[in-house]
XYZ file of C-alpha atoms in Angstrom:
398
model
C -26.845 -3.477 16.860
C -28.786 -0.669 15.426
C -27.618 0.128 11.473
C -25.716 3.169 11.727
C -23.094 0.745 14.233
C -23.240 -1.724 11.724
C -19.186 -2.438 10.739
C -20.372 -4.477 7.704
C -22.647 -2.491 6.384
C -23.217 -1.975 1.939
C -21.047 0.807 1.158
C -18.067 -0.585 4.015
C -18.512 -4.215 0.704
C -18.160 -2.423 -1.721
C -14.912 -0.508 -0.978
C -13.871 -3.411 0.472
C -14.726 -4.602 -3.004
C -13.279 -2.346 -5.410
C -9.811 -2.565 -2.735
C -9.351 -6.034 -3.882
C -9.933 -4.869 -7.199
C -7.236 -2.302 -8.024
C -4.648 -3.672 -5.890
C -5.560 -7.551 -7.273
C -4.697 -5.812 -10.702
C -1.386 -3.912 -9.047
C -0.005 -7.016 -7.791
C -0.616 -8.826 -11.487
C 1.669 -6.943 -12.837
C 4.051 -5.696 -10.305
C 6.362 -8.803 -9.189
C 6.819 -10.115 -13.512
C 7.036 -6.329 -14.121
C 10.702 -6.522 -14.266
C 11.062 -9.959 -16.490
C 9.104 -7.543 -19.108
C 11.749 -5.688 -19.190
C 14.092 -7.584 -19.285
C 13.270 -9.844 -21.754
C 11.035 -7.824 -23.902
C 13.300 -4.772 -24.079
C 16.738 -5.926 -22.639
C 17.198 -3.653 -20.221
C 19.470 -3.431 -17.293
C 18.974 -3.800 -13.430
C 19.555 -0.532 -12.464
C 17.805 0.854 -15.922
C 14.947 -1.832 -14.665
C 15.129 -0.039 -11.077
C 15.320 4.096 -12.278
C 12.155 3.262 -14.727
C 9.932 1.754 -12.488
C 11.277 3.949 -9.432
C 8.828 6.014 -11.942
C 5.741 4.679 -11.053
C 6.202 5.697 -7.199
C 7.173 9.223 -7.503
C 4.494 10.069 -9.830
C 1.924 8.484 -7.185
C 4.025 10.008 -4.042
C 3.230 13.383 -5.943
C -0.357 12.423 -6.781
C -1.172 11.218 -3.570
C -0.536 14.860 -1.270
C -3.062 16.113 -4.689
C -5.254 13.892 -4.070
C -5.542 14.380 -0.083
C -6.886 17.604 -1.006
C -8.965 16.611 -3.267
C -11.218 14.600 -1.211
C -10.778 16.646 1.891
C -12.407 19.973 -0.655
C -15.081 18.588 -2.872
C -17.508 15.418 -2.933
C -15.482 12.769 -2.069
C -17.207 10.292 -4.270
C -16.761 12.288 -7.423
C -13.352 12.097 -7.037
C -12.905 8.693 -5.944
C -14.714 8.041 -9.854
C -12.413 10.450 -11.868
C -9.716 8.406 -10.277
C -10.655 5.304 -10.299
C -11.088 6.538 -14.307
C -8.543 7.371 -15.083
C -6.182 4.261 -13.391
C -8.680 1.709 -15.259
C -7.476 3.995 -19.276
C -3.868 2.815 -18.225
C -3.816 -0.676 -18.631
C -4.965 -0.202 -21.729
C -1.833 1.403 -22.335
C 0.789 -0.834 -21.767
C -1.085 -3.128 -24.542
C 0.219 -0.506 -26.958
C 3.576 0.660 -25.899
C 6.024 -0.854 -28.641
C 8.602 0.725 -27.070
C 11.117 1.074 -23.457
C 10.123 4.924 -24.115
C 6.113 4.402 -24.554
C 6.540 1.519 -21.462
C 8.444 3.912 -19.462
C 6.509 6.881 -20.205
C 2.497 4.408 -18.996
C 3.700 3.295 -16.076
C 5.040 6.531 -14.841
C 1.365 7.425 -16.129
C -0.364 5.341 -14.250
C 1.418 6.097 -10.767
C -0.741 9.387 -10.271
C -4.462 7.898 -10.527
C -3.065 5.046 -8.953
C -1.711 6.870 -5.917
C -5.193 9.114 -5.684
C -7.600 6.447 -6.253
C -5.598 3.939 -3.005
C -6.492 7.034 -0.952
C -9.689 8.849 -2.371
C -10.936 4.367 -1.642
C -9.607 3.986 1.659
C -10.817 7.629 2.665
C -14.177 7.181 1.907
C -13.616 3.142 3.674
C -13.375 5.842 6.836
C -16.417 7.390 5.792
C -18.574 4.613 5.033
C -17.470 3.373 9.381
C -18.918 3.476 12.282
C -16.907 5.833 14.450
C -17.814 3.474 17.446
C -16.059 0.869 14.828
C -14.077 2.703 13.260
C -9.943 1.634 14.086
C -11.150 -2.424 13.550
C -12.920 -1.410 10.744
C -9.634 -0.314 9.099
C -8.148 -2.900 10.258
C -10.080 -4.982 8.026
C -10.362 -2.952 5.271
C -6.720 -3.760 4.981
C -7.475 -7.550 4.132
C -8.915 -6.869 0.004
C -5.246 -5.701 0.410
C -3.667 -9.081 1.443
C -6.118 -10.443 -0.103
C -4.768 -9.670 -3.692
C -1.087 -9.938 -2.787
C -1.767 -13.663 -1.954
C -3.897 -14.140 -4.885
C -2.938 -11.307 -7.870
C 1.180 -12.385 -7.602
C 0.306 -16.183 -7.714
C -2.580 -16.172 -10.502
C -0.310 -14.236 -12.897
C 2.211 -16.257 -11.983
C 1.422 -19.765 -13.649
C -0.608 -17.600 -16.060
C 3.046 -16.620 -16.960
C 4.358 -20.039 -17.092
C 1.377 -21.802 -19.115
C 0.820 -19.306 -21.473
C 4.035 -17.135 -21.755
C 2.142 -13.919 -22.573
C 2.101 -10.840 -20.800
C -0.482 -9.835 -22.859
C -2.453 -11.388 -21.214
C -1.672 -10.245 -17.877
C -2.827 -6.789 -19.020
C -5.954 -6.940 -20.657
C -6.839 -9.441 -16.976
C -5.654 -6.262 -15.116
C -7.165 -4.112 -17.861
C -11.281 -6.167 -16.744
C -10.195 -6.449 -13.360
C -10.491 -2.608 -12.719
C -13.508 -1.969 -14.785
C -15.534 -3.962 -12.114
C -13.659 -1.920 -9.539
C -15.057 1.359 -10.011
C -18.455 -0.081 -11.260
C -17.947 -1.627 -7.793
C -17.048 2.221 -6.817
C -20.782 3.351 -9.186
C -22.149 1.853 -6.644
C -21.793 3.393 -2.865
C -24.433 5.629 -1.381
C -23.264 8.820 0.606
C -27.226 9.847 2.608
C -25.480 12.770 3.797
C -22.358 14.045 3.100
C -19.341 14.959 5.800
C -19.546 18.782 6.795
C -16.452 20.577 5.628
C -14.399 23.473 7.432
C -14.600 26.499 6.792
C -11.549 27.631 8.762
C -8.973 26.784 7.379
C -7.489 28.461 4.474
C -7.812 27.593 0.409
C -3.896 26.648 0.597
C -1.767 26.004 2.694
C 1.172 23.043 3.720
C -1.213 21.754 6.155
C -3.422 21.008 2.981
C -1.749 18.450 1.069
C 1.255 17.020 4.479
C -0.428 16.399 8.101
C 2.209 18.447 9.613
C 1.462 17.061 12.952
C 1.744 13.367 11.892
C 5.141 13.994 10.757
C 7.228 12.180 12.395
C 5.227 8.598 12.215
C 5.476 9.308 7.812
C 8.911 10.070 8.814
C 9.103 6.093 10.723
C 7.099 4.223 7.342
C 9.326 5.608 4.932
C 11.656 3.393 6.369
C 9.729 0.441 6.389
C 8.598 1.558 2.825
C 12.304 1.156 1.691
C 12.622 -2.124 3.277
C 9.364 -3.459 1.120
C 10.297 -1.679 -2.472
C 13.775 -3.628 -2.173
C 11.990 -7.116 -0.946
C 9.275 -6.882 -3.730
C 10.892 -5.533 -6.849
C 13.887 -8.014 -6.636
C 12.935 -10.759 -5.236
C 11.773 -12.364 -8.774
C 14.877 -11.868 -9.884
C 16.726 -12.807 -6.594
C 15.129 -15.707 -6.425
C 16.293 -17.175 -10.101
C 20.119 -16.279 -9.835
C 20.386 -16.473 -6.586
C 19.012 -18.964 -5.234
C 17.695 -20.647 -8.445
C 13.560 -21.187 -7.769
C 11.828 -20.708 -11.095
C 8.046 -20.363 -9.458
C 8.669 -19.357 -5.276
C 7.696 -16.177 -5.977
C 4.179 -17.138 -6.383
C 4.589 -19.274 -2.571
C 6.816 -15.977 -1.206
C 3.772 -13.731 -2.017
C 1.078 -16.920 -0.405
C 2.325 -17.509 2.737
C 3.210 -12.873 3.400
C -0.092 -12.766 2.368
C -1.148 -15.237 4.570
C 0.444 -13.627 7.477
C -1.142 -10.017 6.818
C -4.451 -12.013 6.914
C -3.681 -13.940 10.254
C -2.478 -11.131 12.163
C -5.299 -8.393 11.170
C -8.007 -10.974 12.519
C -5.660 -11.765 15.545
C -5.226 -7.506 15.944
C -8.460 -6.793 15.548
C -9.313 -6.888 18.953
C -6.701 -4.388 20.131
C -7.395 -2.295 17.323
C -11.316 -2.493 19.581
C -9.564 -1.293 22.117
C -7.909 1.404 20.994
C -4.337 0.228 21.730
C -2.248 1.859 18.511
C 0.822 1.562 19.851
C 0.222 -2.030 21.175
C -0.131 -3.144 17.159
C 2.702 -0.955 15.387
C 5.413 -2.860 18.389
C 4.837 -6.157 17.525
C 4.276 -5.371 13.846
C 7.883 -3.759 14.274
C 9.932 -6.171 15.957
C 8.278 -9.122 13.926
C 9.623 -6.881 10.684
C 12.959 -6.495 12.416
C 12.992 -10.302 13.034
C 11.395 -11.113 9.293
C 13.814 -8.296 6.839
C 17.028 -10.253 9.759
C 16.231 -13.547 9.174
C 15.615 -13.132 4.651
C 19.488 -11.952 5.288
C 20.841 -14.527 8.203
C 19.647 -18.099 6.504
C 19.645 -17.833 2.437
C 18.002 -20.786 2.578
C 14.407 -22.704 2.036
C 14.444 -22.038 5.931
C 14.862 -17.745 5.480
C 13.019 -17.096 2.265
C 9.851 -18.623 3.910
C 9.677 -17.823 6.781
C 10.934 -13.824 6.433
C 7.698 -14.302 3.900
C 4.956 -15.355 7.177
C 6.900 -13.379 9.383
C 6.956 -10.198 7.464
C 3.206 -10.552 6.678
C 2.857 -10.528 10.503
C 4.544 -7.705 10.542
C 2.558 -5.929 8.353
C -0.774 -7.133 8.761
C -0.136 -5.230 12.857
C 1.920 -2.255 12.054
C -0.002 -0.799 8.967
C -3.107 -0.537 10.119
C -2.623 0.551 13.739
C -0.345 3.032 11.170
C -3.224 4.473 9.010
C -5.505 4.579 12.778
C -2.607 6.996 14.867
C -2.679 8.842 11.973
C -5.909 9.629 10.949
C -6.882 10.596 14.996
C -4.365 13.087 14.851
C -6.407 14.610 12.020
C -9.828 16.451 11.352
C -12.513 14.789 10.460
C -12.167 17.156 7.090
C -8.232 16.240 7.138
C -9.365 12.512 6.774
C -7.900 12.543 3.260
C -3.977 14.346 4.024
C -3.944 12.077 6.940
C -4.582 9.397 4.767
C -2.240 11.038 1.519
C 0.778 12.259 3.857
C 1.208 8.215 5.381
C 0.905 7.030 1.520
C 3.002 9.637 1.066
C 5.431 8.287 3.156
C 5.798 4.314 2.872
C 6.033 5.900 -1.289
C 9.021 7.850 -0.233
C 10.219 4.750 0.706
C 9.762 2.721 -1.883
C 11.110 4.608 -4.372
C 13.458 4.366 -2.920
C 13.711 1.286 -2.264
C 13.255 0.685 -5.659
C 16.359 3.396 -7.264
C 18.784 2.387 -4.737
C 18.037 -1.119 -4.902
C 18.964 -1.397 -8.460
C 22.486 0.921 -8.193
C 22.914 -1.409 -5.485
C 22.516 -4.942 -7.213
C 24.352 -3.684 -10.282
C 27.274 -2.764 -8.432
C 27.513 -5.598 -4.861
C 25.226 -7.746 -5.093
C 21.685 -8.743 -3.704
C 23.606 -8.969 -0.419
C 24.196 -5.682 -0.337
C 21.345 -5.014 -1.269
C 19.369 -6.981 1.140
C 21.279 -6.072 4.171
C 20.896 -2.216 3.387
C 16.918 -4.064 3.686
C 17.775 -5.226 7.607
C 19.684 -1.801 8.065
C 16.492 -0.146 7.808
C 14.015 -2.192 9.372
C 16.343 -1.617 12.304
C 17.172 1.972 12.262
C 12.508 1.917 11.613
C 11.692 -0.351 14.695
C 14.537 1.726 17.280
C 12.805 5.196 16.290
C 9.675 4.035 17.186
C 10.485 3.054 20.765
C 12.191 5.913 21.420
C 10.054 8.871 20.293
C 7.356 8.377 17.500
C 5.315 5.835 20.197
C 5.681 8.849 22.880
C 4.800 11.407 20.279
C 1.721 10.055 18.647
C 0.814 9.380 22.622
C 1.110 13.500 22.888
C -0.157 14.512 19.856
C -3.316 12.791 19.126
C -6.622 14.576 19.212
C -9.293 13.727 21.325
C -11.942 14.163 19.192
C -10.214 13.212 15.756
C -13.070 9.776 15.636
C -15.654 11.774 16.079
């Protein structure tokens, strides 16, 4: 195979490792932050939901801007600035002595995280050969999945044996520094040409209008994961009586994610994107229904594995679909559009989930999750699949 068509080239390895580092740092804190806020600051469930949603809101606001920046300025320069800010914010958690200060740091931290995920994933697309892009994007997500598998378990084990949130904040800071140094080693020999016919400022520079229905569809999926990921630890502790089950849940979810990405690589390589997306929608729907229908070990752990299998098919398919609806100079915008829709869904899930739990209980919150996923599946089969086929660009992957 000639060098230019190598999937696992040095730059691709670097963006994979850096992506693992940034998501490891993210997932290291995520499952325990509700407990931290409750135990150290006495925050109620609805306050926790509103506070944690601030991170998602700033990530949401930053992503359209970051899509514009990576499509307009040198991508590596944008990438390194984003990583530097992401790293610095972890130090803020160590200095936050009150709920207000913590809320400020957490909210501000969402902006570099949102920008960094766009910049790093766009860099991954750039360093992939066009003939291996669908497959490469699918494998790229494995770094997220491995981080999701390892980081929550590491966090829960460290907290169980040390009881120290400060140790977790330091570890996240160090891991973020490693990721930044790895990304600094990326070598881009020939920058992509910039389009000269695009207006300096327009809505399409910040949101890929051609892919709006894919974004709406992903928003419903994001709502489901927003509720589940942020309230799983407290639900397991208060309702199911599980002190350490959250780590096993995320581990099983990640096993499903990794297995489905490996199994779905061939379909992606052959361009069967809607096939992968359809499988993901159906499996994810079964997962959320199982979670609420069987409040026991079978439903709890079975839903984790199925949810991983579903999202592992769904995410790379949707990402490839929206990229195929964009030109090369719109890749950042396409990435940010999909991630923004996921952020909107997660933000609504975190915020509304806390309100529903506070006033109606956990069962009502997770029933809303299952209903949202059913809507997402119906929308995909009724409209989104045909929408993509009609609007994809023949030269999108060139």
